[in-house]
Amino acid sequence: MTYNYATHHRHSCIGARAGFGDLLIGAGALMCEANGFDPGEESHLRDHMVELIKITEGFYACGVAASVYATQDVAAQSFVPDPVFANIGKPLLATQIYDMHKIAHYVSGGLIVALPGPDEDHKPLTAATLQDVLRANPDVPYARRIETARFIEDLTAFYQGGWYSVISLHGGGSPEAMKREIYRHYPVGSKVQLVERLLARGLTDDPDRAITRNTQPGKCCSQGCTVPGAPVMIDLPEVPSRRDDAA
């Protein structure tokens, strides 16, 4: 139960933080526009936006893979996400959540923590002046720029941002716990056997050998497993070549 709960929880965390990444991507693009810049034309903004996209979609892809390769629990009859992909995706988001915040800060600019307070923003004597001074792109209303900036502030530079950081790092278990699960489930033995076959070392399989203990299903022998009654491929007999006849 402990292992299954952790795998399910880490799998759900991937989807939750992917949604958080979507918010940062969209808000970052809006702030670039409100600031008067086009990430498609400004290489430094484009590079950061692509990095944010890469991070978000990278761990989200692990979540998708964990769903695709899910297996059915024999006792509960429920499906369990693939433990390797689920436990890879979670530490990716756990350690990169801080990079996601940093990128959002970079593409947005310092306005997100230098916004006027309500007493200034809503005061008739200063509101009009602020709208003129803090408007960068003439096509984007002042209110929209400020609204987007406050949105990013709430997500990354306020209480919510700190909470997201810690819960992303330690929620569902700290990264060390996931590393243990990855190594426990990953078929290292199959990779070892692959290399040993390539090297033609011909080492005898030993079930007590630590590095070959885990293997992929269906790869328990050199021939592989077949469904009972299914045709089996056999080696064709050697046929003399024309070169042999000529000799």
Tab-separated table of N, CA and C in Angstrom, residues 38-152:
chain	number	residue	atom	x	y	z
A	38	ASP	N	8.383	41.012	-28.151
A	38	ASP	CA	7.919	39.791	-28.797
A	38	ASP	C	8.989	38.724	-28.609
A	39	PRO	N	8.698	37.653	-27.837
A	39	PRO	CA	9.710	36.602	-27.639
A	39	PRO	C	10.207	35.995	-28.943
A	40	GLY	N	9.376	36.034	-29.980
A	40	GLY	CA	9.808	35.507	-31.263
A	40	GLY	C	10.888	36.336	-31.910
A	41	GLU	N	11.002	37.601	-31.498
A	41	GLU	CA	12.001	38.504	-32.067
A	41	GLU	C	13.172	38.750	-31.126
A	42	GLU	N	12.949	38.591	-29.833
A	42	GLU	CA	14.001	38.830	-28.831
A	42	GLU	C	14.565	37.481	-28.386
A	43	SER	N	15.810	37.198	-28.780
A	43	SER	CA	16.372	35.864	-28.543
A	43	SER	C	16.478	35.515	-27.062
A	44	HIS	N	16.818	36.493	-26.223
A	44	HIS	CA	16.993	36.169	-24.802
A	44	HIS	C	15.654	35.815	-24.157
A	45	LEU	N	14.573	36.450	-24.593
A	45	LEU	CA	13.251	36.095	-24.077
A	45	LEU	C	12.782	34.765	-24.659
A	46	ARG	N	13.045	34.555	-25.925
A	46	ARG	CA	12.653	33.295	-26.562
A	46	ARG	C	13.369	32.112	-25.915
A	47	ASP	N	14.660	32.271	-25.638
A	47	ASP	CA	15.419	31.185	-25.010
A	47	ASP	C	14.832	30.819	-23.651
A	48	HIS	N	14.470	31.822	-22.878
A	48	HIS	CA	13.906	31.556	-21.555
A	48	HIS	C	12.507	30.941	-21.655
A	49	MET	N	11.711	31.420	-22.587
A	49	MET	CA	10.378	30.842	-22.759
A	49	MET	C	10.467	29.382	-23.207
A	50	VAL	N	11.398	29.096	-24.114
A	50	VAL	CA	11.578	27.714	-24.570
A	50	VAL	C	12.054	26.833	-23.417
A	51	GLU	N	12.917	27.359	-22.572
A	51	GLU	CA	13.384	26.592	-21.416
A	51	GLU	C	12.226	26.275	-20.480
A	52	LEU	N	11.344	27.240	-20.271
A	52	LEU	CA	10.170	27.014	-19.426
A	52	LEU	C	9.251	25.964	-20.043
A	53	ILE	N	9.071	26.037	-21.358
A	53	ILE	CA	8.261	25.037	-22.057
A	53	ILE	C	8.908	23.658	-21.951
A	54	LYS	N	10.224	23.606	-22.132
A	54	LYS	CA	10.946	22.330	-22.084
A	54	LYS	C	10.825	21.676	-20.711
A	55	ILE	N	10.965	22.462	-19.672
A	55	ILE	CA	10.849	21.924	-18.316
A	55	ILE	C	9.447	21.374	-18.079
A	56	THR	N	8.445	22.190	-18.397
A	56	THR	CA	7.057	21.797	-18.140
A	56	THR	C	6.662	20.556	-18.926
A	57	GLU	N	6.919	20.575	-20.222
A	57	GLU	CA	6.511	19.445	-21.053
A	57	GLU	C	7.390	18.221	-20.822
A	58	GLY	N	8.609	18.432	-20.323
A	58	GLY	CA	9.504	17.312	-20.041
A	58	GLY	C	8.971	16.423	-18.936
A	59	PHE	N	8.604	17.022	-17.786
A	59	PHE	CA	8.098	16.164	-16.717
A	59	PHE	C	6.649	15.739	-16.988
A	60	TYR	N	5.912	16.547	-17.771
A	60	TYR	CA	4.558	16.120	-18.145
A	60	TYR	C	4.608	14.866	-19.016
A	61	ALA	N	5.606	14.793	-19.897
A	61	ALA	CA	5.766	13.608	-20.748
A	61	ALA	C	5.995	12.359	-19.902
A	62	CYS	N	6.703	12.510	-18.782
A	62	CYS	CA	6.892	11.370	-17.877
A	62	CYS	C	5.554	10.923	-17.296
A	63	GLY	N	4.687	11.894	-16.994
A	63	GLY	CA	3.364	11.550	-16.486
A	63	GLY	C	2.535	10.808	-17.514
A	64	VAL	N	2.614	11.256	-18.770
A	64	VAL	CA	1.893	10.567	-19.846
A	64	VAL	C	2.424	9.145	-20.007
A	65	ALA	N	3.745	9.005	-19.996
A	65	ALA	CA	4.347	7.675	-20.137
A	65	ALA	C	3.948	6.767	-18.978
A	66	ALA	N	3.886	7.327	-17.767
A	66	ALA	CA	3.478	6.526	-16.610
A	66	ALA	C	2.047	6.032	-16.767
A	67	SER	N	1.198	6.832	-17.411
A	67	SER	CA	-0.190	6.415	-17.653
A	67	SER	C	-0.259	5.359	-18.750
A	68	VAL	N	0.485	5.585	-19.826
A	68	VAL	CA	0.458	4.657	-20.962
A	68	VAL	C	0.965	3.278	-20.550
A	69	TYR	N	2.009	3.248	-19.731
A	69	TYR	CA	2.609	1.978	-19.323
A	69	TYR	C	2.096	1.503	-17.963
A	70	ALA	N	0.923	1.968	-17.566
A	70	ALA	CA	0.333	1.519	-16.302
A	70	ALA	C	0.014	0.030	-16.366
A	71	THR	N	0.039	-0.614	-15.215
A	71	THR	CA	-0.280	-2.044	-15.125
A	71	THR	C	-1.405	-2.248	-14.116
A	72	GLN	N	-2.163	-3.292	-14.309
A	72	GLN	CA	-3.297	-3.567	-13.433
A	72	GLN	C	-2.852	-4.353	-12.209
A	73	ASP	N	-3.235	-3.866	-11.045
A	73	ASP	CA	-2.941	-4.563	-9.804
A	73	ASP	C	-3.823	-5.804	-9.712
A	74	VAL	N	-3.213	-6.948	-9.483
A	74	VAL	CA	-3.947	-8.217	-9.483
A	74	VAL	C	-4.988	-8.250	-8.372
A	75	ALA	N	-4.634	-7.768	-7.195
A	75	ALA	CA	-5.541	-7.852	-6.053
A	75	ALA	C	-6.642	-6.798	-6.117
A	76	ALA	N	-6.258	-5.552	-6.371
A	76	ALA	CA	-7.229	-4.457	-6.342
A	76	ALA	C	-7.955	-4.264	-7.665
A	77	GLN	N	-7.415	-4.829	-8.744
A	77	GLN	CA	-7.990	-4.684	-10.085
A	77	GLN	C	-7.969	-3.231	-10.578
A	78	SER	N	-7.213	-2.395	-9.918
A	78	SER	CA	-7.049	-1.008	-10.363
A	78	SER	C	-5.710	-0.882	-11.078
A	79	PHE	N	-5.576	0.166	-11.866
A	79	PHE	CA	-4.345	0.354	-12.623
A	79	PHE	C	-3.374	1.241	-11.847
A	80	VAL	N	-2.125	0.835	-11.850
A	80	VAL	CA	-1.065	1.554	-11.141
A	80	VAL	C	-0.130	2.181	-12.171
A	81	PRO	N	0.145	3.484	-12.063
A	81	PRO	CA	1.063	4.122	-13.013
A	81	PRO	C	2.426	3.449	-12.992
A	82	ASP	N	3.105	3.485	-14.122
A	82	ASP	CA	4.445	2.909	-14.181
A	82	ASP	C	5.330	3.584	-13.139
A	83	PRO	N	5.916	2.819	-12.222
A	83	PRO	CA	6.670	3.428	-11.123
A	83	PRO	C	7.941	4.140	-11.559
A	84	VAL	N	8.560	3.698	-12.645
A	84	VAL	CA	9.793	4.347	-13.093
A	84	VAL	C	9.496	5.742	-13.627
A	85	PHE	N	8.558	5.839	-14.567
A	85	PHE	CA	8.250	7.140	-15.153
A	85	PHE	C	7.623	8.088	-14.128
A	86	ALA	N	6.778	7.560	-13.240
A	86	ALA	CA	6.165	8.404	-12.217
A	86	ALA	C	7.217	8.963	-11.269
A	87	ASN	N	8.190	8.131	-10.919
A	87	ASN	CA	9.220	8.568	-9.981
A	87	ASN	C	10.328	9.367	-10.654
A	88	ILE	N	10.389	9.365	-11.983
A	88	ILE	CA	11.317	10.253	-12.690
A	88	ILE	C	10.690	11.630	-12.861
A	89	GLY	N	9.413	11.663	-13.225
A	89	GLY	CA	8.746	12.941	-13.449
A	89	GLY	C	8.661	13.795	-12.203
A	90	LYS	N	8.417	13.169	-11.059
A	90	LYS	CA	8.266	13.934	-9.810
A	90	LYS	C	9.546	14.657	-9.404
A	91	PRO	N	10.717	14.016	-9.361
A	91	PRO	CA	11.925	14.779	-9.002
A	91	PRO	C	12.320	15.807	-10.054
A	92	LEU	N	11.940	15.579	-11.320
A	92	LEU	CA	12.220	16.602	-12.331
A	92	LEU	C	11.497	17.895	-11.987
A	93	LEU	N	10.218	17.795	-11.640
A	93	LEU	CA	9.480	19.011	-11.294
A	93	LEU	C	9.889	19.537	-9.923
A	94	ALA	N	10.250	18.613	-9.019
A	94	ALA	CA	10.609	19.021	-7.662
A	94	ALA	C	11.843	19.910	-7.641
A	95	THR	N	12.825	19.574	-8.455
A	95	THR	CA	14.076	20.335	-8.449
A	95	THR	C	14.062	21.503	-9.421
A	96	GLN	N	13.134	21.484	-10.388
A	96	GLN	CA	13.106	22.546	-11.388
A	96	GLN	C	12.010	23.578	-11.153
A	97	ILE	N	11.223	23.413	-10.083
A	97	ILE	CA	10.179	24.386	-9.784
A	97	ILE	C	10.792	25.761	-9.530
A	98	TYR	N	11.986	25.769	-8.944
A	98	TYR	CA	12.660	27.042	-8.678
A	98	TYR	C	13.122	27.697	-9.982
A	99	ASP	N	13.558	26.884	-10.934
A	99	ASP	CA	13.930	27.417	-12.246
A	99	ASP	C	12.710	27.982	-12.964
A	100	MET	N	11.569	27.350	-12.797
A	100	MET	CA	10.341	27.846	-13.413
A	100	MET	C	9.992	29.224	-12.871
A	101	HIS	N	10.130	29.400	-11.563
A	101	HIS	CA	9.881	30.715	-10.964
A	101	HIS	C	10.868	31.751	-11.497
A	102	LYS	N	12.127	31.368	-11.545
A	102	LYS	CA	13.168	32.304	-11.991
A	102	LYS	C	12.932	32.756	-13.428
A	103	ILE	N	12.557	31.826	-14.291
A	103	ILE	CA	12.303	32.175	-15.689
A	103	ILE	C	11.116	33.120	-15.791
A	104	ALA	N	10.063	32.846	-15.028
A	104	ALA	CA	8.898	33.734	-15.033
A	104	ALA	C	9.282	35.134	-14.575
A	105	HIS	N	10.175	35.222	-13.594
A	105	HIS	CA	10.645	36.535	-13.127
A	105	HIS	C	11.450	37.239	-14.210
A	106	TYR	N	12.277	36.490	-14.910
A	106	TYR	CA	13.148	37.088	-15.928
A	106	TYR	C	12.333	37.677	-17.068
A	107	VAL	N	11.407	36.899	-17.617
A	107	VAL	CA	10.657	37.379	-18.785
A	107	VAL	C	9.635	38.441	-18.407
A	108	SER	N	9.266	38.516	-17.133
A	108	SER	CA	8.251	39.484	-16.710
A	108	SER	C	8.837	40.831	-16.335
A	109	GLY	N	10.049	40.827	-15.801
A	109	GLY	CA	10.642	42.077	-15.348
A	109	GLY	C	10.338	42.344	-13.887
A	110	GLY	N	10.991	43.367	-13.339
A	110	GLY	CA	10.871	43.666	-11.917
A	110	GLY	C	9.559	44.289	-11.506
A	111	LEU	N	8.705	44.599	-12.473
A	111	LEU	CA	7.427	45.227	-12.139
A	111	LEU	C	6.583	44.356	-11.225
A	112	ILE	N	6.754	43.042	-11.299
A	112	ILE	CA	5.900	42.146	-10.523
A	112	ILE	C	6.081	42.316	-9.017
A	113	VAL	N	7.198	42.905	-8.589
A	113	VAL	CA	7.394	43.166	-7.157
A	113	VAL	C	7.549	44.659	-6.886
A	114	ALA	N	7.215	45.480	-7.868
A	114	ALA	CA	7.320	46.937	-7.694
A	114	ALA	C	6.020	47.624	-8.101
A	115	LEU	N	4.925	46.931	-7.915
A	115	LEU	CA	3.624	47.470	-8.297
A	115	LEU	C	3.130	48.488	-7.281
A	116	PRO	N	2.385	49.479	-7.730
A	116	PRO	CA	1.817	50.441	-6.782
A	116	PRO	C	0.780	49.776	-5.889
A	117	GLY	N	0.697	50.243	-4.659
A	117	GLY	CA	-0.277	49.694	-3.735
A	117	GLY	C	-1.672	50.209	-4.015
A	118	PRO	N	-2.684	49.598	-3.370
A	118	PRO	CA	-4.070	50.027	-3.599
A	118	PRO	C	-4.301	51.500	-3.288
A	119	ASP	N	-3.586	52.034	-2.278
A	119	ASP	CA	-3.787	53.437	-1.926
A	119	ASP	C	-3.307	54.373	-3.028
A	120	GLU	N	-2.363	53.916	-3.848
A	120	GLU	CA	-1.890	54.718	-4.974
A	120	GLU	C	-2.666	54.403	-6.246
A	121	ASP	N	-2.897	53.117	-6.461
A	121	ASP	CA	-3.537	52.675	-7.698
A	121	ASP	C	-4.987	53.145	-7.796
A	122	HIS	N	-5.654	53.262	-6.655
A	122	HIS	CA	-7.070	53.624	-6.649
A	122	HIS	C	-7.301	55.084	-6.254
A	123	LYS	N	-6.248	55.795	-6.030
A	123	LYS	CA	-6.379	57.199	-5.632
A	123	LYS	C	-6.522	58.070	-6.873
A	124	PRO	N	-7.569	58.865	-6.982
A	124	PRO	CA	-7.790	59.671	-8.196
A	124	PRO	C	-6.617	60.572	-8.558
A	125	LEU	N	-5.907	61.090	-7.570
A	125	LEU	CA	-4.819	62.025	-7.850
A	125	LEU	C	-3.611	61.348	-8.495
A	126	THR	N	-3.435	60.070	-8.231
A	126	THR	CA	-2.259	59.369	-8.764
A	126	THR	C	-2.595	58.316	-9.817
A	127	ALA	N	-3.831	57.861	-9.860
A	127	ALA	CA	-4.199	56.775	-10.775
A	127	ALA	C	-3.935	57.136	-12.229
A	128	ALA	N	-4.310	58.348	-12.626
A	128	ALA	CA	-4.120	58.752	-14.023
A	128	ALA	C	-2.644	58.814	-14.387
A	129	THR	N	-1.830	59.335	-13.468
A	129	THR	CA	-0.392	59.425	-13.729
A	129	THR	C	0.229	58.040	-13.837
A	130	LEU	N	-0.175	57.139	-12.954
A	130	LEU	CA	0.356	55.777	-12.992
A	130	LEU	C	0.003	55.085	-14.306
A	131	GLN	N	-1.174	55.308	-14.808
A	131	GLN	CA	-1.579	54.688	-16.066
A	131	GLN	C	-0.707	55.148	-17.225
A	132	ASP	N	-0.256	56.390	-17.173
A	132	ASP	CA	0.621	56.894	-18.233
A	132	ASP	C	2.049	56.376	-18.065
A	133	VAL	N	2.541	56.389	-16.830
A	133	VAL	CA	3.931	56.021	-16.570
A	133	VAL	C	4.157	54.511	-16.720
A	134	LEU	N	3.214	53.708	-16.280
A	134	LEU	CA	3.402	52.253	-16.242
A	134	LEU	C	2.792	51.530	-17.439
A	135	ARG	N	2.528	52.255	-18.485
A	135	ARG	CA	2.019	51.622	-19.700
A	135	ARG	C	3.152	51.530	-20.707
A	136	ALA	N	3.522	50.313	-21.097
A	136	ALA	CA	4.660	50.114	-21.997
A	136	ALA	C	4.217	49.915	-23.440
A	137	ASN	N	3.341	48.959	-23.658
A	137	ASN	CA	2.837	48.669	-25.000
A	137	ASN	C	1.532	49.435	-25.209
A	138	PRO	N	1.471	50.333	-26.189
A	138	PRO	CA	0.244	51.116	-26.389
A	138	PRO	C	-0.971	50.267	-26.730
A	139	ASP	N	-0.743	49.033	-27.186
A	139	ASP	CA	-1.859	48.160	-27.543
A	139	ASP	C	-2.393	47.356	-26.361
A	140	VAL	N	-1.697	47.428	-25.229
A	140	VAL	CA	-2.116	46.687	-24.036
A	140	VAL	C	-2.531	47.682	-22.960
A	141	PRO	N	-3.778	47.637	-22.506
A	141	PRO	CA	-4.237	48.571	-21.472
A	141	PRO	C	-3.419	48.452	-20.189
A	142	TYR	N	-3.304	49.548	-19.491
A	142	TYR	CA	-2.569	49.575	-18.220
A	142	TYR	C	-3.114	48.529	-17.252
A	143	ALA	N	-4.445	48.454	-17.166
A	143	ALA	CA	-5.062	47.527	-16.214
A	143	ALA	C	-4.680	46.080	-16.515
A	144	ARG	N	-4.569	45.723	-17.798
A	144	ARG	CA	-4.212	44.352	-18.161
A	144	ARG	C	-2.764	44.050	-17.768
A	145	ARG	N	-1.867	44.998	-17.982
A	145	ARG	CA	-0.463	44.785	-17.616
A	145	ARG	C	-0.321	44.586	-16.115
A	146	ILE	N	-0.992	45.426	-15.346
A	146	ILE	CA	-0.899	45.338	-13.892
A	146	ILE	C	-1.547	44.049	-13.393
A	147	GLU	N	-2.672	43.686	-13.980
A	147	GLU	CA	-3.372	42.467	-13.576
A	147	GLU	C	-2.502	41.231	-13.804
A	148	THR	N	-1.842	41.175	-14.956
A	148	THR	CA	-0.969	40.036	-15.259
A	148	THR	C	0.239	40.012	-14.334
A	149	ALA	N	0.799	41.194	-14.057
A	149	ALA	CA	1.954	41.273	-13.158
A	149	ALA	C	1.592	40.789	-11.755
A	150	ARG	N	0.418	41.174	-11.267
A	150	ARG	CA	-0.011	40.725	-9.937
A	150	ARG	C	-0.261	39.211	-9.936
A	151	PHE	N	-0.733	38.700	-11.049
A	151	PHE	CA	-0.973	37.259	-11.159
A	151	PHE	C	0.334	36.495	-10.992
A	152	ILE	N	1.390	36.936	-11.681
A	152	ILE	CA	2.691	36.270	-11.563
A	152	ILE	C	3.273	36.478	-10.170
